[in-house]
Tab-separated table of C-alpha atoms in Angstrom:
chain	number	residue	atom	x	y	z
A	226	UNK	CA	-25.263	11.823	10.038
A	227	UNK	CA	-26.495	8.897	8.165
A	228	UNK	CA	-23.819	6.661	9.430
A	229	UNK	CA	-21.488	4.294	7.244
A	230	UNK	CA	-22.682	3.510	3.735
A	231	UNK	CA	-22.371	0.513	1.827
A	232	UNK	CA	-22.762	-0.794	-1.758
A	233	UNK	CA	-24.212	-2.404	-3.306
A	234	UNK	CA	-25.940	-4.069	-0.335
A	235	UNK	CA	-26.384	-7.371	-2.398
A	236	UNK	CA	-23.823	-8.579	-5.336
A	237	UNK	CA	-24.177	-12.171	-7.198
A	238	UNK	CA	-21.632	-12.292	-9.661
A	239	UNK	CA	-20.260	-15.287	-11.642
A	240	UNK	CA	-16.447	-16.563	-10.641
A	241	UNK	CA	-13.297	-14.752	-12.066
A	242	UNK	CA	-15.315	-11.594	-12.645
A	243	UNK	CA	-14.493	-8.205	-10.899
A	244	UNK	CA	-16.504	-7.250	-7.800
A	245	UNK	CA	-15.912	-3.571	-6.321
A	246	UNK	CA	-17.408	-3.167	-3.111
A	247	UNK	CA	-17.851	0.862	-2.134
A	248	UNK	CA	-17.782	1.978	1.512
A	249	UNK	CA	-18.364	5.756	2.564
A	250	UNK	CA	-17.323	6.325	6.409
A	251	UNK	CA	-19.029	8.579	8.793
A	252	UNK	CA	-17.773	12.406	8.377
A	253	UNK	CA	-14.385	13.145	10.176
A	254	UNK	CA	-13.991	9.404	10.455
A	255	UNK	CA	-10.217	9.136	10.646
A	256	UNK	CA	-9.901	5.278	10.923
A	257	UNK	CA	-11.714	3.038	8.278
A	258	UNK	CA	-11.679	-0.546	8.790
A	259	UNK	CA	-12.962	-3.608	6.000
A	260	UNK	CA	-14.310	-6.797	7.659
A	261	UNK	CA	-15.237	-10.376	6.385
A	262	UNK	CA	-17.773	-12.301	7.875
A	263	UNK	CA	-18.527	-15.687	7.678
A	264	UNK	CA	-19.762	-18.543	9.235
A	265	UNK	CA	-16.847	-20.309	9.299
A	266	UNK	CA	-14.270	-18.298	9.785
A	267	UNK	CA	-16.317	-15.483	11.812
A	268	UNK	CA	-15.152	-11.788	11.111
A	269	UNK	CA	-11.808	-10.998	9.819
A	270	UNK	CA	-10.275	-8.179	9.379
A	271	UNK	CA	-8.938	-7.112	5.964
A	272	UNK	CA	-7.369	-4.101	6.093
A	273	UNK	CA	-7.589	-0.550	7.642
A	274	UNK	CA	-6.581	3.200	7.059
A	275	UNK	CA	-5.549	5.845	8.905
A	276	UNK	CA	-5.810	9.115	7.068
A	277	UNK	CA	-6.636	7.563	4.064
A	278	UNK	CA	-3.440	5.516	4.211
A	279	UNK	CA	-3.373	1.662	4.627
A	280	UNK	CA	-2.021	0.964	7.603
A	281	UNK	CA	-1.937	-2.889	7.780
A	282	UNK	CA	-2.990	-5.010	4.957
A	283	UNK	CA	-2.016	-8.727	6.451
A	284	UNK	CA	-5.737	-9.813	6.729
A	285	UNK	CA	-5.416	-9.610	2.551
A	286	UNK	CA	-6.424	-12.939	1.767
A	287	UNK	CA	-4.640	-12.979	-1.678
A	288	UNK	CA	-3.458	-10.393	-4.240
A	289	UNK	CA	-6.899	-10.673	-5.746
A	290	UNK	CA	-7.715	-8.622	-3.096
A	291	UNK	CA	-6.654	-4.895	-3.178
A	292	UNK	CA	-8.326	-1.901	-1.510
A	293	UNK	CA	-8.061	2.417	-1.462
A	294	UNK	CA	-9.403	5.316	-0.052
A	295	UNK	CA	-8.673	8.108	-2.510
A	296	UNK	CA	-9.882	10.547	0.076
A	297	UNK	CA	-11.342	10.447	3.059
A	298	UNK	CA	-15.175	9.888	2.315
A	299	UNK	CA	-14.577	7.380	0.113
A	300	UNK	CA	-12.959	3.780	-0.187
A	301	UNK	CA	-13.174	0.297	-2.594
A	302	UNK	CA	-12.571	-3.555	-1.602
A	303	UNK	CA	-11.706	-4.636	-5.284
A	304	UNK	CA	-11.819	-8.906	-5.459
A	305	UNK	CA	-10.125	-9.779	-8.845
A	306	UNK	CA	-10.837	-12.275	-10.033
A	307	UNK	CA	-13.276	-13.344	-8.017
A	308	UNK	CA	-14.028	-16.898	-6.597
A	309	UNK	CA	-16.716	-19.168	-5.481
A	310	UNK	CA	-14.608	-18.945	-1.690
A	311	UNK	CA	-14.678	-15.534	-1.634
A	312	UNK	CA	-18.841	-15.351	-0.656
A	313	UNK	CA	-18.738	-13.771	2.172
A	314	UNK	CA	-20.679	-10.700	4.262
A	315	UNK	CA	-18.084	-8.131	3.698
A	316	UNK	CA	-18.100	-5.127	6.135
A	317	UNK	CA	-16.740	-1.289	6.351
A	318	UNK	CA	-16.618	0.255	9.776
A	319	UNK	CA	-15.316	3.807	10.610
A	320	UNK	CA	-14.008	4.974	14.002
A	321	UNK	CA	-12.480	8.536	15.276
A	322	UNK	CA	-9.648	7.643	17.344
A	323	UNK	CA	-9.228	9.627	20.079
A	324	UNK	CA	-5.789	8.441	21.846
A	325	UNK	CA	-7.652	5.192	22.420
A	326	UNK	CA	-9.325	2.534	20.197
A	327	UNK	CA	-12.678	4.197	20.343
A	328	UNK	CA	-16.151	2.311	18.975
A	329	UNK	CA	-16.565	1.491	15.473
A	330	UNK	CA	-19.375	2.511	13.816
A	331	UNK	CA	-19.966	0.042	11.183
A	332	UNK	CA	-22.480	-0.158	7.713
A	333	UNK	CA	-24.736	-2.589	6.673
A	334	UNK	CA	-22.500	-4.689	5.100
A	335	UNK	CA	-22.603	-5.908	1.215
A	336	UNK	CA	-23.365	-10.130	0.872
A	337	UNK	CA	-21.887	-11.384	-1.822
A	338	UNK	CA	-22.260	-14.736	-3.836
A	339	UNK	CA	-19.742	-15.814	-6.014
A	340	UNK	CA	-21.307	-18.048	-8.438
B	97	UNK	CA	-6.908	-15.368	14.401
B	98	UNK	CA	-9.410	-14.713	17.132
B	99	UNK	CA	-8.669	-12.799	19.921
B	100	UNK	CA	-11.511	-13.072	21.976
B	101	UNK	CA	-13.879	-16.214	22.657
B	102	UNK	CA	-17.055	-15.977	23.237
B	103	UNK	CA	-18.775	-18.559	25.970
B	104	UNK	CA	-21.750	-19.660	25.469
B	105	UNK	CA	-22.370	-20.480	21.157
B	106	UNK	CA	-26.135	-19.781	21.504
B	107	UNK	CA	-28.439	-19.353	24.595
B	108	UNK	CA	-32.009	-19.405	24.980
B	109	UNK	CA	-33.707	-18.137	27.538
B	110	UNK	CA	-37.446	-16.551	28.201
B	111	UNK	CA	-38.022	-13.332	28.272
B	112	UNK	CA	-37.717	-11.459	31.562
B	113	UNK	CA	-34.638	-14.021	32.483
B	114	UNK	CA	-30.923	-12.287	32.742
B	115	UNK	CA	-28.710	-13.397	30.208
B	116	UNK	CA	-25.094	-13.832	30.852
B	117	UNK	CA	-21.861	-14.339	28.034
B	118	UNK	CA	-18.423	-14.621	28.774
B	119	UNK	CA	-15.546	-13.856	26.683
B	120	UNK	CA	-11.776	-14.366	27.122
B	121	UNK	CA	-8.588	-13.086	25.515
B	122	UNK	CA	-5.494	-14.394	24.704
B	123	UNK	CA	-3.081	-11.019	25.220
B	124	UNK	CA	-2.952	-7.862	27.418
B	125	UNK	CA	-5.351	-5.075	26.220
B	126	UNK	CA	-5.831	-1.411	26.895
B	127	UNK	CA	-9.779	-1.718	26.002
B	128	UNK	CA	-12.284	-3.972	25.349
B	129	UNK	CA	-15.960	-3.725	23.561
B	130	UNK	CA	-19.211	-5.514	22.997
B	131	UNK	CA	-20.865	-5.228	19.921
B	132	UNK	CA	-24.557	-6.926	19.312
B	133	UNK	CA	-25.586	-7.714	15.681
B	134	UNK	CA	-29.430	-8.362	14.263
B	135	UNK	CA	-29.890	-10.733	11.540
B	136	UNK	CA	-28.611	-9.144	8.613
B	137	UNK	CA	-27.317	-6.296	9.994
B	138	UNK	CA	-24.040	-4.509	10.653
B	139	UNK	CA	-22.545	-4.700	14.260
B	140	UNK	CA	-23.781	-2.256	16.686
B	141	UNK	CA	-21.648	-0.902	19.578
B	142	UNK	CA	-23.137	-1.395	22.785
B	143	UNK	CA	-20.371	-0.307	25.392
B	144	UNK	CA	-16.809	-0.074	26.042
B	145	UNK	CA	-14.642	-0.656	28.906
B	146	UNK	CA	-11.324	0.259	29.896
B	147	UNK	CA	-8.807	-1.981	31.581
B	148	UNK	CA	-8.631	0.217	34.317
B	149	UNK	CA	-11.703	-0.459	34.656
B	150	UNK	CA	-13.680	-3.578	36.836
B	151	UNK	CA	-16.980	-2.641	35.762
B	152	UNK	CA	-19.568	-0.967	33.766
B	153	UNK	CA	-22.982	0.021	33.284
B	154	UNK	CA	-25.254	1.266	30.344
B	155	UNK	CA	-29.266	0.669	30.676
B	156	UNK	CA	-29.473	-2.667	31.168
B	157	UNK	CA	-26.121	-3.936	30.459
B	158	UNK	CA	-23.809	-4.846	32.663
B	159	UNK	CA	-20.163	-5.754	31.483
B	160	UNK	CA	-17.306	-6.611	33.996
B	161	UNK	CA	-13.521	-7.194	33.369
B	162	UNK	CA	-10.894	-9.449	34.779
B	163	UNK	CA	-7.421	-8.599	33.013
B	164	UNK	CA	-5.939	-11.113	35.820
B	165	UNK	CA	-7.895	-13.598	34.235
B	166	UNK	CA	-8.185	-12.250	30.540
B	167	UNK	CA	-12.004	-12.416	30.740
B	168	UNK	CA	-15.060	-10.238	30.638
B	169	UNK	CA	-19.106	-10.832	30.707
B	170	UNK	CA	-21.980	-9.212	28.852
B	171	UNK	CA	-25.239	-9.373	31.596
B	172	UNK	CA	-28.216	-8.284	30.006
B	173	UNK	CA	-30.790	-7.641	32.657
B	174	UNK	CA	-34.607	-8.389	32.266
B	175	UNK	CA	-34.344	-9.290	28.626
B	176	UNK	CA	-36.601	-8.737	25.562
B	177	UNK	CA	-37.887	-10.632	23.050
B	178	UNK	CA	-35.546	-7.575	20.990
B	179	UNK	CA	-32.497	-8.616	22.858
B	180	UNK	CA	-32.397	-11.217	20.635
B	181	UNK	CA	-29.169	-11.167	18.401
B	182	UNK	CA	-25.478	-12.308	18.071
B	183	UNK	CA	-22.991	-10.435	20.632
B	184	UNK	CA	-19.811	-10.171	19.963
B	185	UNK	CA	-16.681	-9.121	22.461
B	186	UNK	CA	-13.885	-7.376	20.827
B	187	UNK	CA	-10.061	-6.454	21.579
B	188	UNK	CA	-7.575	-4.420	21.107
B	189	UNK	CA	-4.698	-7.054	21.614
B	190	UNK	CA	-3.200	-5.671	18.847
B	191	UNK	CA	-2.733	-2.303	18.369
B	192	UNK	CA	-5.468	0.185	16.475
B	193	UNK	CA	-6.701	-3.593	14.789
B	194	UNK	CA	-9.876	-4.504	17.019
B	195	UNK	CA	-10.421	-8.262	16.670
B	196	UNK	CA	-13.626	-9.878	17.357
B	197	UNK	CA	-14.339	-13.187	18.860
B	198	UNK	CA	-16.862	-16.013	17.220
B	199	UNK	CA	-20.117	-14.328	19.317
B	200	UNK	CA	-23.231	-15.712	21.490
B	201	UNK	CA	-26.148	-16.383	19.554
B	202	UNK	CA	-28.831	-15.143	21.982
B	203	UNK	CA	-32.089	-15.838	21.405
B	204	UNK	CA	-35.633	-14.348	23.698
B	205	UNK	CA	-38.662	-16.333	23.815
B	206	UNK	CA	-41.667	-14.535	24.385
């Protein structure tokens, strides 16, 4: 399996444009997670889905943030409009839970510089 | 908010040397992990322990857990100059949402 992919792996963008972020989980994956990293604030997380469906969304910094998973190989991290704050080391992680909170297996993460 | 807190920030140590981090939690857990991250990398699992469980082994890791104290340590044994990395401790205070601590910069001189 080639684990969790990310992209893009880099993204500068200028503020109050859109940036999508694109995360595909590990196959039969049933929990997908989205982190933040920072230095300040260390890693945070955003959101997750169970079955494609969000399960808990109150690590949303602001309604500029919004995220799906259509189906289950595929979700987005939208950031609309984007700001200078929101520079950050944004991560997706995908886990098969098995009656416990197993091991996430996460991807390589996509930095991103809000100009 | 952070669940767990990880004790030591950074440590430095030559290679060969153990190297010992501490975390501690704030709320009663049914599991807790350790993650390790290279520079520029995603987090990698490195082992998970139940809290049924007082200790565990994997290689040369060696991770322990006190729920009477909220508290568990990473001991990496006869390190490398490839051990070197952030670690992380993460729990499951709340629910499926695993929440990571603020890590240990470790860092192997050769």
């Amino acid at each position: 399996d080639a684990g969790v992919i990310q992209s893009p792996r880099h993204e500068v963008t200028e503020m109050g444009q859109e940036v999508t972020l694109r995360c595909k989980p590990i196959s039969g994956h049933d929990y997908l997670f989205w982190y933040r990293q920072t230095m300040m604030r260390g890693l945070e997380l955003l959101i997750y889905f169970n079955n494609n469906v969000p399960i808990d969304d109150s690590g949303m910094p602001e309604d500029r943030f919004s995220a799906k998973m259509p189906n289950a190989s595929f979700s987005t991290l939208k950031i609309q409009p984007s700001e200078p704050r929101d520079s950050a080391v944004y991560f997706c992680a995908s886990s098969i839970n098995r009656g416990g909170n197993e091991k996430l297996f996460f991807g390589s993460g996509t930095q991103l510089s809000v100009l | 908010s952070q669940q767990g807190e990880e004790d030591p920030q950074a440590l430095s140590i030559q290679e060969g040397e153990n190297a010992t981090m501490n975390c501690s939690y704030k709320t009663s857990i049914n599991n807790l992990q350790w993650y390790r991250q290279n520079s520029g990398r995603g987090l990698v699992h490195l082992i998970l322990i139940r809290s049924n469980e007082r200790e565990k082994h994997s290689g040369r890791l060696r991770v322990t857990l006190d729920t009477s104290k909220k508290s568990s340590s990473l001991l990496i044994t006869a390190s490398r100059a490839a051990d070197t990395a952030s670690y992380f401790c993460a729990t499951d205070g709340n629910g499926n949402k695993l929440v990571f601590g603020a890590g240990t910069i470790l860092r192997v001189k050769s």
